[in-house]
Short mmCIF file of C-alpha atoms and ligand atoms in Angstrom, two decimals:
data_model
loop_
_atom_site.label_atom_id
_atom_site.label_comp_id
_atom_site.label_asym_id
_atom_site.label_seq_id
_atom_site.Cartn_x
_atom_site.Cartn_y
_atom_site.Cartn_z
CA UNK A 1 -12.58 -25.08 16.52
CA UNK A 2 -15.26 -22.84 17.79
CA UNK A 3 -18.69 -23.09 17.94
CA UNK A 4 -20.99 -22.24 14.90
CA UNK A 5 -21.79 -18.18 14.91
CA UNK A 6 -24.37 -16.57 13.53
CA UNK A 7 -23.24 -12.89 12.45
CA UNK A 8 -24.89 -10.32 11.02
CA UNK A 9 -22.36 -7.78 8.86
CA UNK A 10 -23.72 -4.50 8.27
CA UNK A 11 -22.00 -3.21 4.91
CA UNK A 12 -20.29 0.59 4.22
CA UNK A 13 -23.09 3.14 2.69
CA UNK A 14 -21.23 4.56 0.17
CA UNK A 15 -22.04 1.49 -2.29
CA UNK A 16 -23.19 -1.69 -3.29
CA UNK A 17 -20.54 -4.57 -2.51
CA UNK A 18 -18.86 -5.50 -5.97
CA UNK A 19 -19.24 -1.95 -7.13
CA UNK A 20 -15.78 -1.15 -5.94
CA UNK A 21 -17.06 2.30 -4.04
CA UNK A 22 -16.38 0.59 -0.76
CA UNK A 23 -12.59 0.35 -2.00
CA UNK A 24 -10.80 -1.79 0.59
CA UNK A 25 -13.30 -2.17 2.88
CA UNK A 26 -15.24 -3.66 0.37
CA UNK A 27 -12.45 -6.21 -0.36
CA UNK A 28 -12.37 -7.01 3.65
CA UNK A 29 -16.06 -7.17 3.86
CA UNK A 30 -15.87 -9.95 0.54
CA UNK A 31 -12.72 -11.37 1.47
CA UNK A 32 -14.07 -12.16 5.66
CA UNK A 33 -17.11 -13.64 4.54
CA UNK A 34 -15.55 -16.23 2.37
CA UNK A 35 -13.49 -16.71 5.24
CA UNK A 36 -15.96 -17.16 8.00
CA UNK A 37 -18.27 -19.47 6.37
CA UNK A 38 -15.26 -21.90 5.53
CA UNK A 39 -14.62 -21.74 9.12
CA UNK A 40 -18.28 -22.95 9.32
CA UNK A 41 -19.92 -20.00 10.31
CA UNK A 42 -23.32 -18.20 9.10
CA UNK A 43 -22.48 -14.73 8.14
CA UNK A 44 -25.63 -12.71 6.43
CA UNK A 45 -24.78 -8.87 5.12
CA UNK A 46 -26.67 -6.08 5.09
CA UNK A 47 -25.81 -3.87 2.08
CA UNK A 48 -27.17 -1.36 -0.16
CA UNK A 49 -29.16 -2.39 -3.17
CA UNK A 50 -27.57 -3.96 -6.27
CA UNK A 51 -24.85 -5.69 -4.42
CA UNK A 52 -23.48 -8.78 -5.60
CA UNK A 53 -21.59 -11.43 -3.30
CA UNK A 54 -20.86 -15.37 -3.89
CA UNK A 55 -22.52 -17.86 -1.12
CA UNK A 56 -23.52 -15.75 1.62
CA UNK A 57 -26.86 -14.54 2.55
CA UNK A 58 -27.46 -11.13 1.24
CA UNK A 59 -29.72 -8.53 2.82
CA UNK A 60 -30.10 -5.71 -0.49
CA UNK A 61 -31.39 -2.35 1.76
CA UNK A 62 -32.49 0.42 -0.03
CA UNK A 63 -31.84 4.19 0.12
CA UNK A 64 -29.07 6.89 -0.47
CA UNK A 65 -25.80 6.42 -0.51
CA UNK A 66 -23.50 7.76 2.03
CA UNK A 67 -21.18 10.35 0.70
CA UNK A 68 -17.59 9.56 1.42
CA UNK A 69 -15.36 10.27 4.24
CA UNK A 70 -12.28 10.26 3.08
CA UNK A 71 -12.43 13.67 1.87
CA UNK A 72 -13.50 14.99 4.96
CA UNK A 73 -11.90 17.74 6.74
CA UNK A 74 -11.45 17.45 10.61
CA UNK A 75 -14.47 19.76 11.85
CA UNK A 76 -17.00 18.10 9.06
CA UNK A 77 -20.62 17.36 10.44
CA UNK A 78 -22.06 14.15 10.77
CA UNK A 79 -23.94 13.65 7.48
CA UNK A 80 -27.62 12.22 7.03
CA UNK A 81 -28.67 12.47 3.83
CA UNK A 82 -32.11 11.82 3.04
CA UNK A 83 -33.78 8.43 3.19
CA UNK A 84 -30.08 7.55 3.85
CA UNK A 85 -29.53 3.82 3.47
CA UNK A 86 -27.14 3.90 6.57
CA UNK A 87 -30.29 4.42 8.37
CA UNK A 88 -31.95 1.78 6.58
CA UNK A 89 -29.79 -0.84 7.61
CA UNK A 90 -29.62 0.12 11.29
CA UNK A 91 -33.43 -0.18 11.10
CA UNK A 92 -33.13 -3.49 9.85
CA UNK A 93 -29.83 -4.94 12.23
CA UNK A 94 -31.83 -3.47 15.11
CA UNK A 95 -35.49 -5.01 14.25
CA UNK A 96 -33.60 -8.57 13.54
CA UNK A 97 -30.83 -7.99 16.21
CA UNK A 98 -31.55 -11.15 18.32
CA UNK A 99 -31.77 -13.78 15.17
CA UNK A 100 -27.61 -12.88 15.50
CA UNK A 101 -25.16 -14.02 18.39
CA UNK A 102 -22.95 -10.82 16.90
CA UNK A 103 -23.26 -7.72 14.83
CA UNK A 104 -20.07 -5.92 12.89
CA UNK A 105 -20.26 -2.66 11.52
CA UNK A 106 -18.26 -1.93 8.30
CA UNK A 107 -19.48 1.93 8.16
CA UNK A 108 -17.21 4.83 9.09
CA UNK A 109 -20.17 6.72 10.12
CA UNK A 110 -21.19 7.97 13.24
CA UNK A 111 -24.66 6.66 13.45
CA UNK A 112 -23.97 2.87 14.42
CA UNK A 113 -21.24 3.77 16.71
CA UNK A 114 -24.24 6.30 18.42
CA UNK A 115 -26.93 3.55 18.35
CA UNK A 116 -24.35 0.53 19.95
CA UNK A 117 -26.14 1.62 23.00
CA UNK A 118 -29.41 1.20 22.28
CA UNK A 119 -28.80 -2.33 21.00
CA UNK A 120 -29.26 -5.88 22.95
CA UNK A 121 -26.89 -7.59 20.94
CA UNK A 122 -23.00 -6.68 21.01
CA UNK A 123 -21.52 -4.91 18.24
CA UNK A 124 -17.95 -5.06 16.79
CA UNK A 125 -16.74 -1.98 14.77
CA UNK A 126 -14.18 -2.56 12.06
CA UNK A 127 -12.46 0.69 11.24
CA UNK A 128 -11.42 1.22 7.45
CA UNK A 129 -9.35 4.63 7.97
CA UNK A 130 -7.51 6.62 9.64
CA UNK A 131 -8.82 9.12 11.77
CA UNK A 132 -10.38 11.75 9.66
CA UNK A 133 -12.72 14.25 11.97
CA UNK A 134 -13.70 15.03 15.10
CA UNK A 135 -17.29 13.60 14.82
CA UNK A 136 -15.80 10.18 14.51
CA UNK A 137 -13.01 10.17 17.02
CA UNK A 138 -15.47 11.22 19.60
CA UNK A 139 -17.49 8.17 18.07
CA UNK A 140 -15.07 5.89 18.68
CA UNK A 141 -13.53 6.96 22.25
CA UNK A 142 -16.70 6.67 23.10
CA UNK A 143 -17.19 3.08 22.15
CA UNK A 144 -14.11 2.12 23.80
CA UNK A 145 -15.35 4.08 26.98
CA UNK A 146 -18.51 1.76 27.01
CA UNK A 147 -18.19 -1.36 25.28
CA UNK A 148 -14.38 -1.75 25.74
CA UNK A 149 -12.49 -4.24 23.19
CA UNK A 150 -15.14 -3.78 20.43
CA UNK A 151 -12.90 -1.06 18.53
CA UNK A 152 -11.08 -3.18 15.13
CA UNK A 153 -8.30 -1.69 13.36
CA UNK A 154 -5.95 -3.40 10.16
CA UNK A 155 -2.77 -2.20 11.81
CA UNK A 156 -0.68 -0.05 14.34
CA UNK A 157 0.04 3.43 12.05
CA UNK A 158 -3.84 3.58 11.25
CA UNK A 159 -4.71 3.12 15.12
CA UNK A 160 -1.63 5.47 16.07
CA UNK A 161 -3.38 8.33 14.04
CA UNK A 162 -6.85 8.57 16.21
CA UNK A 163 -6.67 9.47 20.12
CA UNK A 164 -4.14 7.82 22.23
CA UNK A 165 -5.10 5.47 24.87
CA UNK A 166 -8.25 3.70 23.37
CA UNK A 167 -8.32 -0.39 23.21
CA UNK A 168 -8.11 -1.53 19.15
CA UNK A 169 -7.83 -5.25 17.81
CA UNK A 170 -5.41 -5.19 15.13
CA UNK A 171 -6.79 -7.89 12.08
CA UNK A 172 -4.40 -6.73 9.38
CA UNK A 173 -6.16 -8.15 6.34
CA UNK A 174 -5.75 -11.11 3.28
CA UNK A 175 -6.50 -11.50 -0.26
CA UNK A 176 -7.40 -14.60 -1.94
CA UNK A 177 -4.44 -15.96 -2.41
CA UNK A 178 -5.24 -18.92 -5.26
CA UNK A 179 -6.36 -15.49 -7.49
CA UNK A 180 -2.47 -14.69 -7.19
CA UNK A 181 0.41 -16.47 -9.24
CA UNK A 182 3.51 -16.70 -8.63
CA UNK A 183 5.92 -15.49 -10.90
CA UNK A 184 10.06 -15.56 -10.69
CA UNK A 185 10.68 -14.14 -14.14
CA UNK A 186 10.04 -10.53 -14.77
CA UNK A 187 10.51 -8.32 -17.03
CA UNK A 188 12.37 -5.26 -16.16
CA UNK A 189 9.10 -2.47 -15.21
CA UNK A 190 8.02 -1.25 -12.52
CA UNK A 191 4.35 -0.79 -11.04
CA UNK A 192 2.02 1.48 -9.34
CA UNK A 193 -1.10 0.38 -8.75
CA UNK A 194 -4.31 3.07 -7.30
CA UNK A 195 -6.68 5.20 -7.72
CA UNK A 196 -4.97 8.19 -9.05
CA UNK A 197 -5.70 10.91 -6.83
CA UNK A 198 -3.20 13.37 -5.19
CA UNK A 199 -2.78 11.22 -1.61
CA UNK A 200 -1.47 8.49 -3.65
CA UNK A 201 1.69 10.58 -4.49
CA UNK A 202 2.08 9.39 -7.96
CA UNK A 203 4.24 12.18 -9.24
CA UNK A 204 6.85 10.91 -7.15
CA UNK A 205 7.01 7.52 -8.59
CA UNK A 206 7.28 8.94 -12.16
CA UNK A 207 9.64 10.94 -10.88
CA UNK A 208 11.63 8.27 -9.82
CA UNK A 209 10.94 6.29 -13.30
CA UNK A 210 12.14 8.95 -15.26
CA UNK A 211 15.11 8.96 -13.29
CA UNK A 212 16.08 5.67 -13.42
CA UNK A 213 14.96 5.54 -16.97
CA UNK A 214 13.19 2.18 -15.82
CA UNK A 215 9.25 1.81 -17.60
CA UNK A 216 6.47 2.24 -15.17
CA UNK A 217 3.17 0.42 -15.91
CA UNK A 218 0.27 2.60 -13.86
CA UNK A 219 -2.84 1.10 -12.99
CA UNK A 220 -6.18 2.56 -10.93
CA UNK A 221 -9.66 4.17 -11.15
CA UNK A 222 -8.64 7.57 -12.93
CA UNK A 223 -10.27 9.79 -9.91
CA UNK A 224 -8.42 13.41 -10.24
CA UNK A 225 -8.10 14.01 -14.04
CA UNK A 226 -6.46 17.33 -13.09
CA UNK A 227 -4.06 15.63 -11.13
CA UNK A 228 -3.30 13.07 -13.88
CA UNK A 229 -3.02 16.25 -16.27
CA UNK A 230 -0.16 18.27 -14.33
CA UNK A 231 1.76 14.97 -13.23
CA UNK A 232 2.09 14.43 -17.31
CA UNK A 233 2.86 17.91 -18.38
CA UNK A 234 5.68 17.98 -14.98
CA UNK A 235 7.27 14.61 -16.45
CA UNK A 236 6.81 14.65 -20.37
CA UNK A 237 9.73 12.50 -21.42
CA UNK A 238 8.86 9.78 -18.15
CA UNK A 239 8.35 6.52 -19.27
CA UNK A 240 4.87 5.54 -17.84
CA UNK A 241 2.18 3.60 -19.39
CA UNK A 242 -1.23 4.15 -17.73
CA UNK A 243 -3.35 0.52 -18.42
CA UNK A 244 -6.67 1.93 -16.54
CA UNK A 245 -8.43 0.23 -14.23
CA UNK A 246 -8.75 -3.82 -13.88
CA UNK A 247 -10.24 -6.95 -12.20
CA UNK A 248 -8.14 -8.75 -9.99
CA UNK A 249 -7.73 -11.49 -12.74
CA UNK A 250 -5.72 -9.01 -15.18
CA UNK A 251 -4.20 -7.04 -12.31
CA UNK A 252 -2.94 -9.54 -11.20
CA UNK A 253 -1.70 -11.13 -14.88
CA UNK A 254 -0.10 -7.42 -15.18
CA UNK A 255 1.45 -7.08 -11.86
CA UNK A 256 3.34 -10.30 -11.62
CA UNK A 257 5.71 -9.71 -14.66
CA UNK A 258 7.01 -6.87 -13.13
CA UNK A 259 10.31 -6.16 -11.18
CA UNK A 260 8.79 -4.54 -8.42
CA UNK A 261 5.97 -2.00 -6.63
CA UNK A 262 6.05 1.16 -6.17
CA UNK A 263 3.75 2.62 -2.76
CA UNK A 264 4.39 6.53 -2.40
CA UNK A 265 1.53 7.05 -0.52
CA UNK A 266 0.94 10.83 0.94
CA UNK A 267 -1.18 9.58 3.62
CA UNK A 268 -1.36 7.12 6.45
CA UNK A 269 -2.72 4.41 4.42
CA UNK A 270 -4.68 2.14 6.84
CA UNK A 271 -3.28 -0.69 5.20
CA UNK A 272 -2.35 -0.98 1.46
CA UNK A 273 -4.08 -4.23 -0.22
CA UNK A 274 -2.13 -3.53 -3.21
CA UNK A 275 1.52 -4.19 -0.95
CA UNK A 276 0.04 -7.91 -0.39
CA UNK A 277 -1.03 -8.31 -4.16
CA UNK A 278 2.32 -7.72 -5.48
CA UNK A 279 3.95 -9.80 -2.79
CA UNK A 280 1.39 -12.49 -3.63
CA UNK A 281 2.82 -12.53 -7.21
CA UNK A 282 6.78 -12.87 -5.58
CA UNK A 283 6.94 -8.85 -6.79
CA UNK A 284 8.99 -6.59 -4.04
CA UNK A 285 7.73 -3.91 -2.76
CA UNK A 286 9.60 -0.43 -2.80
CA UNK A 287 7.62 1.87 -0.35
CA UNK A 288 7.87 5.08 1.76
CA UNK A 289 7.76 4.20 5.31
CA UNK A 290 4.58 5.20 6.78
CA UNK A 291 1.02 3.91 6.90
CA UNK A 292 0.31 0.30 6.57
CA UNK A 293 2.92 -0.67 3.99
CA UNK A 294 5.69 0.28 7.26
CA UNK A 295 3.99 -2.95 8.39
CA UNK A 296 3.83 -4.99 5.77
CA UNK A 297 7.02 -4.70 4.01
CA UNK A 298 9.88 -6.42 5.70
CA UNK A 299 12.65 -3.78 4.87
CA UNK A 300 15.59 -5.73 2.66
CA UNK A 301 13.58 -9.45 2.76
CA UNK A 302 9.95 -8.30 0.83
CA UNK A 303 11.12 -4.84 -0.24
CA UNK A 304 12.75 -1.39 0.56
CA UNK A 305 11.04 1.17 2.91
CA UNK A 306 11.70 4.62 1.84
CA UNK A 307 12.24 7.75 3.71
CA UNK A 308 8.58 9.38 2.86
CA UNK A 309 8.52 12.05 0.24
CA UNK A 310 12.27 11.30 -0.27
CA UNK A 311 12.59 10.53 -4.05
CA UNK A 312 16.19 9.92 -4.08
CA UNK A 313 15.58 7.18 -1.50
CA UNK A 314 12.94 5.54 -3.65
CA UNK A 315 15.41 5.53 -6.52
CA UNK A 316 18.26 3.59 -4.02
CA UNK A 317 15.16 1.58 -2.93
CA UNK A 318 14.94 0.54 -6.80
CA UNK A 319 18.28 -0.23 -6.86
CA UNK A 320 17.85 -2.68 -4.50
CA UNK A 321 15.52 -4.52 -6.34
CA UNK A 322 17.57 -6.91 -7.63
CA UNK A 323 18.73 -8.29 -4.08
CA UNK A 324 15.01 -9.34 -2.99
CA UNK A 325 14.32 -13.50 -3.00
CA UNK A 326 10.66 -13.55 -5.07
CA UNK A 327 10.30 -16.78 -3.60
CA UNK A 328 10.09 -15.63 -0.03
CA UNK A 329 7.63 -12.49 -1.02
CA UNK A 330 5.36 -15.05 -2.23
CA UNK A 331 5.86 -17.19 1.35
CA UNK A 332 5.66 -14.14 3.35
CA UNK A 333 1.81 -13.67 1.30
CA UNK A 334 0.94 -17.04 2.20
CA UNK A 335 1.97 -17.19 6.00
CA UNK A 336 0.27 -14.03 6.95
CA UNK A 337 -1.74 -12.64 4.60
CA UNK A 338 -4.03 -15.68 3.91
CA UNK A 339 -7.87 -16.07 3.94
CA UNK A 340 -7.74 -18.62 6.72
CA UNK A 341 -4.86 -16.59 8.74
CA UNK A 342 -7.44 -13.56 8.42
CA UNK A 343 -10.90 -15.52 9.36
CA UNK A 344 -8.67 -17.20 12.68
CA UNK A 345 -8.22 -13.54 13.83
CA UNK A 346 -11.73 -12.12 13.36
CA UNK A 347 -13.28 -15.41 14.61
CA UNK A 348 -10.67 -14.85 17.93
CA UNK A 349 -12.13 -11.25 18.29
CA UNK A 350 -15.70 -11.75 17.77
CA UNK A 351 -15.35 -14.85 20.44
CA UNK A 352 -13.96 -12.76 22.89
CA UNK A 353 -17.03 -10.05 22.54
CA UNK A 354 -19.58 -12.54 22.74
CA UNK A 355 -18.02 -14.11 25.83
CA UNK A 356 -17.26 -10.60 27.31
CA UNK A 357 -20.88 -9.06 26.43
CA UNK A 358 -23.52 -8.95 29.49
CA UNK A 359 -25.62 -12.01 29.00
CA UNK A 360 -29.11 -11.12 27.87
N1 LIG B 401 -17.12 7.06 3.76
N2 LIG B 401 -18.98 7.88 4.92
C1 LIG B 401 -18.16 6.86 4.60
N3 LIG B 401 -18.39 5.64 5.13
C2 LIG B 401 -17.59 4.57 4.86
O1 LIG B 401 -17.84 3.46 5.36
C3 LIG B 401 -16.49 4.76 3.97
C4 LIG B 401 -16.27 6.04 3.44
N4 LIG B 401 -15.26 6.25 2.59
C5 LIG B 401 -14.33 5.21 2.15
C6 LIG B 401 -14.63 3.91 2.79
N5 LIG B 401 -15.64 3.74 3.65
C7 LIG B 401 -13.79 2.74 2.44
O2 LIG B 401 -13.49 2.73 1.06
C8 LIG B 401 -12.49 2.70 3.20
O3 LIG B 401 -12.15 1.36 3.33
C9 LIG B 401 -11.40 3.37 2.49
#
């Protein structure tokens, strides 16, 4: 067991935890907390106003939220928006700095990767997303150029997409897995479960409903309305049911009645929480091969990977449903995809900066 740390988190700008703008950062951010302080650790987070987090020593900054990245386009400009609150809480982690033994940045900004030079105390960056622009690949070569080891990543296909060559720690991530019941007795629907926007490639699981005439129960944050609005006129007759978006508790009641998942994701997701929900339930996953879910699923034992963009491979993936053992999705969930597999990792990494950071 290692020794008691005292961490300081510094929280994504583009919203308050529990407000659900952080998306799965913010679920790493809540999830690593609970975590660290079972492991018996003092973790206090610095995050913008209004947010909400159980136990933990909260920090509420104020100031304007960052606008998102992840509809950035490769050559887009750093952005500092007025009285940003990214600034804010890089004011604050640098005044209070040495009251910490570490500092981890959850931002995918290029301020706190610019300013890890000007700070006494080490700081570990945990990357949310794929590489997105210039600005922040040149943010983080440079961090593995100085302060070697420092770079985090949740897996491989997100790390494969930035520069070659540079050092990452790959932490994967966890959900709570006592939120998550098991269930060996679904009904015959599938699922799709995101924020409905066009990298999610939902018209090809309807697609692939309407083709197998098997009901599709959609869930997520209704982001693209335009989107939503040409998927339904392409596939009028599909048999889809759009639910809106839940808490965990009722995703969760929703998800695990079903026969399986469906991931068609457009984009190199950097991980895919929702793959490690369903599996926590004992509900396959059927997903194209790329991104995170590559990584997760265990092709023929948890699910069916999917040649990507291939909708006649999605439907055999379907048809394959029937073969998977629920029982061992749900075992799979609990040997690596657990709270206290997730805080061993992070506490490995941040133990290994500490010990590798110039004294004083
Ligand atoms: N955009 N500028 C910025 N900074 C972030 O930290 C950030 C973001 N967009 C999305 C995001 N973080 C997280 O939701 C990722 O985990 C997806």
């Amino acid at each position: 067991m290692a020794r008691c740390l005292k961490l300081l988190f510094v929280s994504t700008p583009v919203g308050p935890l529990g407000s659900g703008l952080g998306g799965g950062v913010e679920l790493t951010v809540v999830n690593l907390v609970a975590a660290l302080t079972q492991r018996g650790h003092q973790v206090a987070i610095a995050a913008p106003e209004s947010s909400h987090i159980e136990a933990a020593q909260l920090i509420q900054i104020p100031g304007t939220l960052q606008p998102t990245a992840h509809t950035q386009w490769r050559d887009t400009p750093a952005i500092m928006v007025d009285n940003a609150v990214l600034a804010n809480q890089w004011t604050y982690a640098h005044q209070i700095q040495h009251s910490y033994a570490l500092i981890v940045n959850f931002a995918y900004d290029w301020l706190p990767f610019y300013l890890t030079s000007f700070f006494d105390v080490p700081i570990a960056h945990f990357v949310s997303m794929g590489s997105l622009s210039r600005v922040m690949d040149r943010a983080v070569t440079q961090i593995h150029e100085k302060f070697p080891g420092t770079l985090g990543a949740y897996t491989q296909a997100q790390v494969d997409t930035f520069p070659k060559g540079l050092t990452w720690q790959l932490l994967s991530s966890a959900i709570d897995l006592s939120q998550y019941a098991y269930c060996d007795t679904p009904g015959p629907d599938l699922v799709w479960l995101g924020r409905i926007s066009p990298e999610k490639g939902l018209e090809d699981a309807v697609a692939a409903a309407q083709y197998t005439h098997t009901p599709l129960k959609i869930l997520g944050k209704l982001e693209n309305a335009d989107y939503w609005q040409t998927i339904q006129q392409s596939y009028p007759n599909a048999p889809i049911d759009y639910l809106g978006f839940v808490n965990t508790k009722e995703l969760q009641a929703i998800v695990r009645g079903c026969r399986g998942l469906l991931m068609t994701p457009r984009w190199v997701e950097a991980f895919g929480n929702v793959a490690i929900e369903a599996l926590a339930c004992g509900v396959p996953v059927v997903a194209y091969r790329r991104g995170g879910p590559a990584e997760i699923i265990d092709h023929g034992k948890t699910g069916w990977l999917a040649e990507p963009d291939n909708i006649e491979s999605l439907v055999n993936g379907i048809q394959q449903l029937d073969h998977i053992d629920r029982h061992y999705c749900r075992q799979q969930a609990e040997t690596n995809y657990s709270l206290p597999a997730l805080g061993e990792r992070f506490e490995n990494w941040f133990e290994t900066i500490i010990e590798q950071a110039p004294q004083g």
